Amino acid sequence: MQPLRRKTPLFTTSEMGAMKGRKNNNLSIFVVVFSIFLFGLFMYNEDVKSIAEFPFSSPKAHETQEGGEPNKHVDSVQEDNVVVVQRESEKKDVEDSVTVKISKSTSRAQLEKSGAEDEDSDERVDLKTVVEKEKKIEMPRAEEEEEVEEEEEDEKVELPPEDCDLFTGEWVLDNVTHPLYKEDKCEFLTSQVTCMKNGRPDSLYQNWKWKPRDCSLPKFKPKLLFQKIRGKRLMFVGDSLNRNQWESMVCMVNSAVPSYNKTWYKTGSLAIFKIEEPEHVTTVEFYWAPFLVESNSDDPNMHSILNRIIMPESIEKHGMNWKDVDYLIFNTYIWWMNTFSMKVLRGSFDEGSTEYDEVPRPIAYGRVLKTWSKWVDDNIDSNRTKVFFSSTSPLHIKSEDWNNPDGIKCAKETTPILNMSTPLDVGTDRRLFAIVNNVIQSMKVSVYFINITSLSELRKDAHTSVYTIRQGKMLTPEQQADPTTYADCIHWCLPGLPDTWNEFLYTQIISQS
Ligand SMILES: *[C@@H]1O[C@H](CO)[C@@H](O)[C@H](O)[C@H]1NC(C)=O
Ligand SMILES: *[C@@H]1O[C@H](CO)[C@@H](O)[C@H](O)[C@H]1NC(C)=O
Ligand SMILES: *[C@@H]1O[C@H](CO)[C@@H](O)[C@H](O)[C@H]1NC(C)=O
Ligand SMILES: *[C@@H]1O[C@H](CO)[C@@H](O)[C@H](O)[C@H]1NC(C)=O
Ligand SMILES: *[C@@H]1O[C@H](CO)[C@@H](O)[C@H](O)[C@H]1NC(C)=O
């Protein structure tokens, strides 16, 4: 297929102005000084922490191309406040948002509506990041130490047979073993995911255990996990869903080591949870790279890019940060979903190129995965580093998909889909799933595919919905009362579903000697 040719400037004049402004030296000095002030002011302010954690946003992205889509209709949802297009039939919605975008873009009104505050918060976050590099929190010894000691009875964990398909099975209620940790006992969770604290009335979503059909997942033992990763680096690389999984892993590890020196900080594209002992340093890290390759959406704090553009053959800039890691867990999906085609830069951002081609989503995705697999094969010593890829994390936007005509997106759901007699289609782009699966088969380095897609499709109950933040702020009661507009049916509550994804990772980690 011949890609469409475009000659469009990457940035409008006012955006360019803003970018130059940010690079200006005097401004940086001001920024640093101001940051110290703000840092003092907000050091322990949860709000700021959330802002740092949650991307800002921006008016809605627009949809430009159709054709060749297997799905029947378009769903528009928001990932980091950008419209996600899954299917075609609701395309009109999306076109409406194009109008919104055009009428507001570059206007003062835009700055005021989503902007003014965001501009402010963007800066704040930048500053905070600068300061945070220096920041170290010594966590007080936690009181639940004894609990952990108690659990130390070294009974052997039973591993599933190697040939057991862990991903085919069912959700069973098990409130004895699940949740794996308590929401209010993990101080590292961000307000994006702490649904109970944010007012969610039901908690059953925390109590489901994944039961493979032909075997069982091993019992989760935090101490055992920590023993295995002690002195090592675990790194999640990808988008906000991988960040969701990273937060879960931090809590799973955290519960094993209440008394050690724990630090949580951000530096550039990395967020790091670090455990320091005299003999060992252990880290659980998250690296922001929503497309894995280089893109104009790589700023870890400011994601307000409407016009997402990637360089599918360029990965080294990110890749250099992934070396010398012991466990690498990749993903990329949600950022592909706001348009049917992907904008591919001609040339490079460094050279100031501004022209791009529009390439069909699966073609561009294939190119990215090829670049990624080559990087892994060329740079990973599989004797040292274990590589994982988390498959697509699904969305739940249309309650008709699971036969609930009275539902509002995922907002009214309190139980998983348990009747599996009819096939389920929640609009997942399976083509991308298949590309990852195929690419992995052809690689020299063996990559463990964490096949979370189908089992997560059943978990319409597990999203953060209206019990979350948006643009760094907790939803107001008015917003919470309007799930049609505000429910987040992309990300997941913690404790919750991503803990199960990590149980697969845990199973692999403890299976290796
Ligand atoms: C992924 O798991 C589902 C069941 O959850 C299974 O039907 C599917 O075949 C698996 N796909 C791959 C590529 O392993
Ligand atoms: C687990 O669920 C059962 C059935 O709903 C309930 O009776 C029991 O009290 C629950 N146990 C815990 C520990 O929450
Ligand atoms: C905490 O860190 C200090 C300095 O790195 C070290 O001396 C001490 O042993 C650590 N504490 C524990 C419990 O590991
Ligand atoms: C990995 O280990 C195997 C067996 O110990 C060895 O034969 C191989 O050369 C090692 N590979 C690398 C890249 O070091
Ligand atoms: C499961 O769903 C199918 C189709 O909607 C329905 O015919 C069947 O009765 C359901 N089974 C149960 C146990 O609810």
Short mmCIF file of N, CA, C and O and ligand atoms in Angstrom, two decimals, residues 165-169 210 391 430 433-434 437 441 449-456 458, ligand 1:
data_model
loop_
_atom_site.label_atom_id
_atom_site.label_comp_id
_atom_site.label_asym_id
_atom_site.label_seq_id
_atom_site.Cartn_x
_atom_site.Cartn_y
_atom_site.Cartn_z
N ASP A 165 -0.24 -24.37 29.73
CA ASP A 165 -0.65 -23.08 29.17
C ASP A 165 -1.28 -22.25 30.30
O ASP A 165 -2.40 -22.49 30.72
N LEU A 166 -0.51 -21.28 30.79
CA LEU A 166 -0.97 -20.51 31.95
C LEU A 166 -2.08 -19.53 31.62
O LEU A 166 -2.78 -19.04 32.51
N PHE A 167 -2.24 -19.23 30.33
CA PHE A 167 -3.13 -18.12 29.95
C PHE A 167 -4.54 -18.57 29.59
O PHE A 167 -5.43 -17.75 29.39
N THR A 168 -4.73 -19.88 29.50
CA THR A 168 -6.07 -20.39 29.24
C THR A 168 -6.62 -20.88 30.57
O THR A 168 -6.01 -21.73 31.22
N GLY A 169 -7.75 -20.31 30.96
CA GLY A 169 -8.28 -20.68 32.27
C GLY A 169 -9.50 -19.85 32.61
O GLY A 169 -10.23 -19.43 31.72
N TRP A 210 -6.56 -15.77 38.97
CA TRP A 210 -6.55 -16.43 37.68
C TRP A 210 -6.18 -17.90 37.86
O TRP A 210 -5.14 -18.20 38.45
N SER A 391 1.46 -8.45 26.20
CA SER A 391 0.55 -8.26 25.06
C SER A 391 -0.46 -7.16 25.38
O SER A 391 -0.50 -6.62 26.49
N ARG A 430 -6.45 -6.97 17.21
CA ARG A 430 -5.72 -8.23 17.28
C ARG A 430 -4.57 -8.30 16.28
O ARG A 430 -3.68 -9.14 16.40
N PHE A 433 -1.45 -7.55 18.18
CA PHE A 433 -1.14 -8.71 19.02
C PHE A 433 -0.41 -9.76 18.18
O PHE A 433 0.63 -10.30 18.58
N ALA A 434 -0.96 -10.03 16.99
CA ALA A 434 -0.39 -11.07 16.13
C ALA A 434 1.01 -10.69 15.65
O ALA A 434 1.90 -11.54 15.56
N ASN A 437 3.46 -11.38 18.42
CA ASN A 437 3.62 -12.83 18.58
C ASN A 437 4.49 -13.41 17.47
O ASN A 437 5.37 -14.24 17.72
N GLN A 441 8.63 -15.01 17.60
CA GLN A 441 9.00 -16.37 17.15
C GLN A 441 10.27 -16.36 16.32
O GLN A 441 10.99 -17.35 16.28
N PHE A 449 6.35 -14.17 26.04
CA PHE A 449 5.16 -13.39 25.69
C PHE A 449 4.16 -13.50 26.84
O PHE A 449 3.65 -14.59 27.11
N ILE A 450 3.93 -12.40 27.55
CA ILE A 450 2.95 -12.43 28.64
C ILE A 450 1.60 -12.16 28.00
O ILE A 450 1.23 -11.02 27.72
N ASN A 451 0.87 -13.23 27.75
CA ASN A 451 -0.35 -13.19 26.94
C ASN A 451 -1.55 -12.78 27.80
O ASN A 451 -2.41 -13.59 28.13
N ILE A 452 -1.60 -11.51 28.13
CA ILE A 452 -2.61 -11.04 29.07
C ILE A 452 -3.93 -10.63 28.40
O ILE A 452 -4.90 -10.33 29.09
N THR A 453 -3.96 -10.60 27.09
CA THR A 453 -5.07 -9.94 26.39
C THR A 453 -6.44 -10.57 26.66
O THR A 453 -7.35 -9.90 27.15
N SER A 454 -6.57 -11.85 26.34
CA SER A 454 -7.90 -12.46 26.46
C SER A 454 -8.38 -12.49 27.91
O SER A 454 -9.54 -12.20 28.21
N LEU A 455 -7.48 -12.84 28.81
CA LEU A 455 -7.92 -12.94 30.20
C LEU A 455 -8.27 -11.57 30.77
O LEU A 455 -9.13 -11.45 31.65
N SER A 456 -7.63 -10.52 30.24
CA SER A 456 -7.95 -9.17 30.71
C SER A 456 -9.23 -8.65 30.07
O SER A 456 -9.92 -7.80 30.65
N LEU A 458 -11.84 -10.12 29.93
CA LEU A 458 -12.94 -10.53 30.81
C LEU A 458 -13.12 -9.58 31.99
O LEU A 458 -14.13 -9.61 32.68
C1 LIG B 1 -3.36 -16.24 24.55
O1 LIG B 1 -4.23 -16.71 25.54
C2 LIG B 1 -5.54 -17.02 25.09
C3 LIG B 1 -6.36 -17.45 26.28
O2 LIG B 1 -6.28 -16.50 27.33
C4 LIG B 1 -5.47 -18.09 24.05
O3 LIG B 1 -6.75 -18.35 23.55
C5 LIG B 1 -4.57 -17.65 22.91
O4 LIG B 1 -4.40 -18.71 21.99
C6 LIG B 1 -3.20 -17.27 23.45
N1 LIG B 1 -2.41 -16.75 22.36
C7 LIG B 1 -1.11 -16.95 22.24
C8 LIG B 1 -0.45 -16.40 21.04
O5 LIG B 1 -0.48 -17.58 23.06
#
